[in-house]
Amino acid sequence: MTYAGDVSPEQAWKQLETNPNAVLVDCRTQAEWNFVGVPDLEILGKATVFVEWVNFPDGQPNTSFVEQLREAGVTENNEVLFICRSGHRSIGAAQAAAAAGITKSYNIVDGFEGGLDDNDHRGSVGWRAANLPWRQS
C-alpha cells in the first residue's frame, strides 16, 4: 500500500472530529458536487476541500491535483481523508498525495454513495448511508 490506509466513513468522521489537523478532501467532479451533494463539516467548524482528481467534463486526470491540494492549504502536517463516489478514485488521490510527501493520506472506503448494488443502484453504503452530515450544493 502506498498511502496510509483505508478508513470507513464513520472512522473518517471520528478522525475529523478529534484531530484538529484532519482534513477532508472531496476528489469527485464539480458535477458530482453540484448534483449529488457534498459532505458537510460545518458542525465540526471545518470545511471540505474540493479538488477534482479527474477533470469534468473530459474525464482526463487532473495533472495539477497535488498543486491544487497545496493551494487549498493541505500540508504534510495534515491527516488527509480522501472521498470520492465509491472509494476508487480516492485511492489514486491518496497515493498521489502520499508520493508528494503528504504521508498521512487515507482513502474513505465506499466513498460518498458507494458502489453499485445488485440492482445497479448506489446509496446503500458510504458517507450518506452512514447518516453523516451532508448537503445539496
mmCIF file of C-alpha atoms in Angstrom:
data_model
loop_
_atom_site.group_PDB
_atom_site.id
_atom_site.type_symbol
_atom_site.label_atom_id
_atom_site.label_comp_id
_atom_site.label_asym_id
_atom_site.label_seq_id
_atom_site.Cartn_x
_atom_site.Cartn_y
_atom_site.Cartn_z
ATOM 1 C CA MET A 1 0.000 0.000 0.000
ATOM 2 C CA THR A 2 1.422 3.379 -0.996
ATOM 3 C CA TYR A 3 -0.808 5.526 1.222
ATOM 4 C CA ALA A 4 -1.645 5.495 4.937
ATOM 5 C CA GLY A 5 -4.639 3.186 4.672
ATOM 6 C CA ASP A 6 -8.371 2.782 4.268
ATOM 7 C CA VAL A 7 -10.963 4.016 6.727
ATOM 8 C CA SER A 8 -14.731 3.713 6.880
ATOM 9 C CA PRO A 9 -16.872 6.845 6.620
ATOM 10 C CA GLU A 10 -17.540 6.577 10.356
ATOM 11 C CA GLN A 11 -13.815 6.321 11.139
ATOM 12 C CA ALA A 12 -13.154 9.319 8.889
ATOM 13 C CA TRP A 13 -15.775 11.349 10.760
ATOM 14 C CA LYS A 14 -14.194 10.399 14.097
ATOM 15 C CA GLN A 15 -10.753 11.470 12.837
ATOM 16 C CA LEU A 16 -12.180 14.765 11.567
ATOM 17 C CA GLU A 17 -13.934 15.254 14.900
ATOM 18 C CA THR A 18 -10.947 14.518 17.144
ATOM 19 C CA ASN A 19 -7.892 15.632 15.160
ATOM 20 C CA PRO A 20 -7.651 19.376 14.526
ATOM 21 C CA ASN A 21 -5.180 18.659 11.683
ATOM 22 C CA ALA A 22 -7.529 16.238 9.886
ATOM 23 C CA VAL A 23 -8.824 17.471 6.532
ATOM 24 C CA LEU A 24 -11.490 16.003 4.255
ATOM 25 C CA VAL A 25 -10.763 16.268 0.528
ATOM 26 C CA ASP A 26 -13.634 15.509 -1.838
ATOM 27 C CA CYS A 27 -11.946 14.493 -5.090
ATOM 28 C CA ARG A 28 -15.092 13.922 -7.145
ATOM 29 C CA THR A 29 -16.028 16.227 -10.018
ATOM 30 C CA GLN A 30 -17.730 19.597 -9.953
ATOM 31 C CA ALA A 31 -20.814 17.960 -11.478
ATOM 32 C CA GLU A 32 -20.973 15.415 -8.650
ATOM 33 C CA TRP A 33 -20.607 18.137 -6.028
ATOM 34 C CA ASN A 34 -23.401 20.137 -7.662
ATOM 35 C CA PHE A 35 -25.883 17.351 -8.398
ATOM 36 C CA VAL A 36 -25.261 14.620 -5.814
ATOM 37 C CA GLY A 37 -24.341 16.602 -2.695
ATOM 38 C CA VAL A 38 -21.272 17.112 -0.532
ATOM 39 C CA PRO A 39 -20.081 16.212 2.970
ATOM 40 C CA ASP A 40 -20.941 18.968 5.436
ATOM 41 C CA LEU A 41 -18.368 19.571 8.178
ATOM 42 C CA GLU A 42 -19.902 22.789 9.499
ATOM 43 C CA ILE A 43 -20.818 21.198 12.845
ATOM 44 C CA LEU A 44 -17.086 20.483 13.316
ATOM 45 C CA GLY A 45 -16.086 24.036 12.423
ATOM 46 C CA LYS A 46 -14.312 22.719 9.327
ATOM 47 C CA ALA A 47 -14.820 22.942 5.598
ATOM 48 C CA THR A 48 -14.412 20.229 2.992
ATOM 49 C CA VAL A 49 -11.626 20.831 0.464
ATOM 50 C CA PHE A 50 -12.772 20.297 -3.133
ATOM 51 C CA VAL A 51 -10.162 19.240 -5.711
ATOM 52 C CA GLU A 52 -11.094 17.150 -8.743
ATOM 53 C CA TRP A 53 -8.984 14.005 -9.257
ATOM 54 C CA VAL A 54 -10.388 13.684 -12.782
ATOM 55 C CA ASN A 55 -11.423 16.804 -14.667
ATOM 56 C CA PHE A 56 -15.031 17.266 -15.704
ATOM 57 C CA PRO A 57 -16.310 17.001 -18.392
ATOM 58 C CA ASP A 58 -13.404 15.477 -20.333
ATOM 59 C CA GLY A 59 -12.542 12.756 -17.794
ATOM 60 C CA GLN A 60 -8.825 13.457 -18.045
ATOM 61 C CA PRO A 61 -6.604 13.176 -14.955
ATOM 62 C CA ASN A 62 -6.100 16.469 -13.137
ATOM 63 C CA THR A 63 -2.360 16.984 -13.632
ATOM 64 C CA SER A 64 -2.452 19.862 -11.109
ATOM 65 C CA PHE A 65 -4.043 17.779 -8.356
ATOM 66 C CA VAL A 66 -1.220 17.959 -5.795
ATOM 67 C CA GLU A 67 -0.554 21.617 -6.591
ATOM 68 C CA GLN A 68 -4.245 22.403 -6.035
ATOM 69 C CA LEU A 69 -4.202 20.490 -2.734
ATOM 70 C CA ARG A 70 -1.309 22.636 -1.564
ATOM 71 C CA GLU A 71 -3.039 25.814 -2.791
ATOM 72 C CA ALA A 72 -6.032 24.782 -0.672
ATOM 73 C CA GLY A 73 -3.762 24.666 2.390
ATOM 74 C CA VAL A 74 -3.133 20.913 2.654
ATOM 75 C CA THR A 75 0.356 20.235 4.046
ATOM 76 C CA GLU A 76 2.496 17.394 5.332
ATOM 77 C CA ASN A 77 1.181 18.189 8.819
ATOM 78 C CA ASN A 78 -2.368 17.251 7.886
ATOM 79 C CA GLU A 79 -4.079 13.921 8.173
ATOM 80 C CA VAL A 80 -5.927 13.892 4.834
ATOM 81 C CA LEU A 81 -9.046 11.837 4.248
ATOM 82 C CA PHE A 82 -9.945 11.476 0.573
ATOM 83 C CA ILE A 83 -13.506 10.749 -0.529
ATOM 84 C CA CYS A 84 -14.930 10.116 -3.984
ATOM 85 C CA ARG A 85 -18.177 8.494 -5.152
ATOM 86 C CA SER A 86 -17.381 4.872 -4.305
ATOM 87 C CA GLY A 87 -13.874 4.750 -2.839
ATOM 88 C CA HIS A 88 -11.860 4.072 -6.007
ATOM 89 C CA ARG A 89 -10.693 7.452 -7.316
ATOM 90 C CA SER A 90 -9.838 8.414 -3.756
ATOM 91 C CA ILE A 91 -7.245 5.628 -3.664
ATOM 92 C CA GLY A 92 -5.372 7.270 -6.546
ATOM 93 C CA ALA A 93 -5.716 10.654 -4.869
ATOM 94 C CA ALA A 94 -4.322 9.299 -1.582
ATOM 95 C CA GLN A 95 -1.446 7.627 -3.445
ATOM 96 C CA ALA A 96 -0.569 10.851 -5.302
ATOM 97 C CA ALA A 97 -0.666 12.901 -2.110
ATOM 98 C CA ALA A 98 1.473 10.370 -0.229
ATOM 99 C CA ALA A 99 4.004 10.306 -3.084
ATOM 100 C CA ALA A 100 4.192 14.112 -2.816
ATOM 101 C CA GLY A 101 5.102 13.909 0.880
ATOM 102 C CA ILE A 102 1.612 14.129 2.427
ATOM 103 C CA THR A 103 2.124 10.737 4.027
ATOM 104 C CA LYS A 104 -0.938 10.717 6.307
ATOM 105 C CA SER A 105 -3.277 10.262 3.320
ATOM 106 C CA TYR A 106 -6.261 7.942 3.727
ATOM 107 C CA ASN A 107 -8.927 6.556 1.419
ATOM 108 C CA ILE A 108 -12.536 6.522 2.638
ATOM 109 C CA VAL A 109 -13.913 3.145 1.567
ATOM 110 C CA ASP A 110 -17.328 3.173 -0.108
ATOM 111 C CA GLY A 111 -16.952 6.923 -0.678
ATOM 112 C CA PHE A 112 -19.894 9.296 -0.638
ATOM 113 C CA GLU A 113 -22.544 6.982 -2.088
ATOM 114 C CA GLY A 114 -20.946 3.554 -2.562
ATOM 115 C CA GLY A 115 -20.664 1.243 -5.499
ATOM 116 C CA LEU A 116 -23.494 -0.287 -7.479
ATOM 117 C CA ASP A 117 -25.663 -2.851 -5.710
ATOM 118 C CA ASP A 118 -27.361 -5.884 -7.275
ATOM 119 C CA ASN A 119 -29.983 -3.576 -8.813
ATOM 120 C CA ASP A 120 -27.368 -1.190 -10.221
ATOM 121 C CA HIS A 121 -28.231 1.478 -7.637
ATOM 122 C CA ARG A 122 -25.908 3.421 -5.369
ATOM 123 C CA GLY A 123 -26.555 4.617 -1.858
ATOM 124 C CA SER A 124 -26.747 1.552 0.368
ATOM 125 C CA VAL A 125 -23.236 2.212 1.729
ATOM 126 C CA GLY A 126 -20.928 5.217 2.055
ATOM 127 C CA TRP A 127 -20.981 8.619 3.743
ATOM 128 C CA ARG A 128 -24.667 9.351 3.089
ATOM 129 C CA ALA A 129 -25.840 5.840 4.051
ATOM 130 C CA ALA A 130 -23.928 6.207 7.331
ATOM 131 C CA ASN A 131 -26.113 9.267 8.033
ATOM 132 C CA LEU A 132 -23.101 11.537 8.273
ATOM 133 C CA PRO A 133 -23.775 15.237 7.633
ATOM 134 C CA TRP A 134 -24.103 16.270 4.003
ATOM 135 C CA ARG A 135 -25.907 18.909 1.965
ATOM 136 C CA GLN A 136 -27.041 19.614 -1.555
ATOM 137 C CA SER A 137 -24.952 22.269 -3.249
#
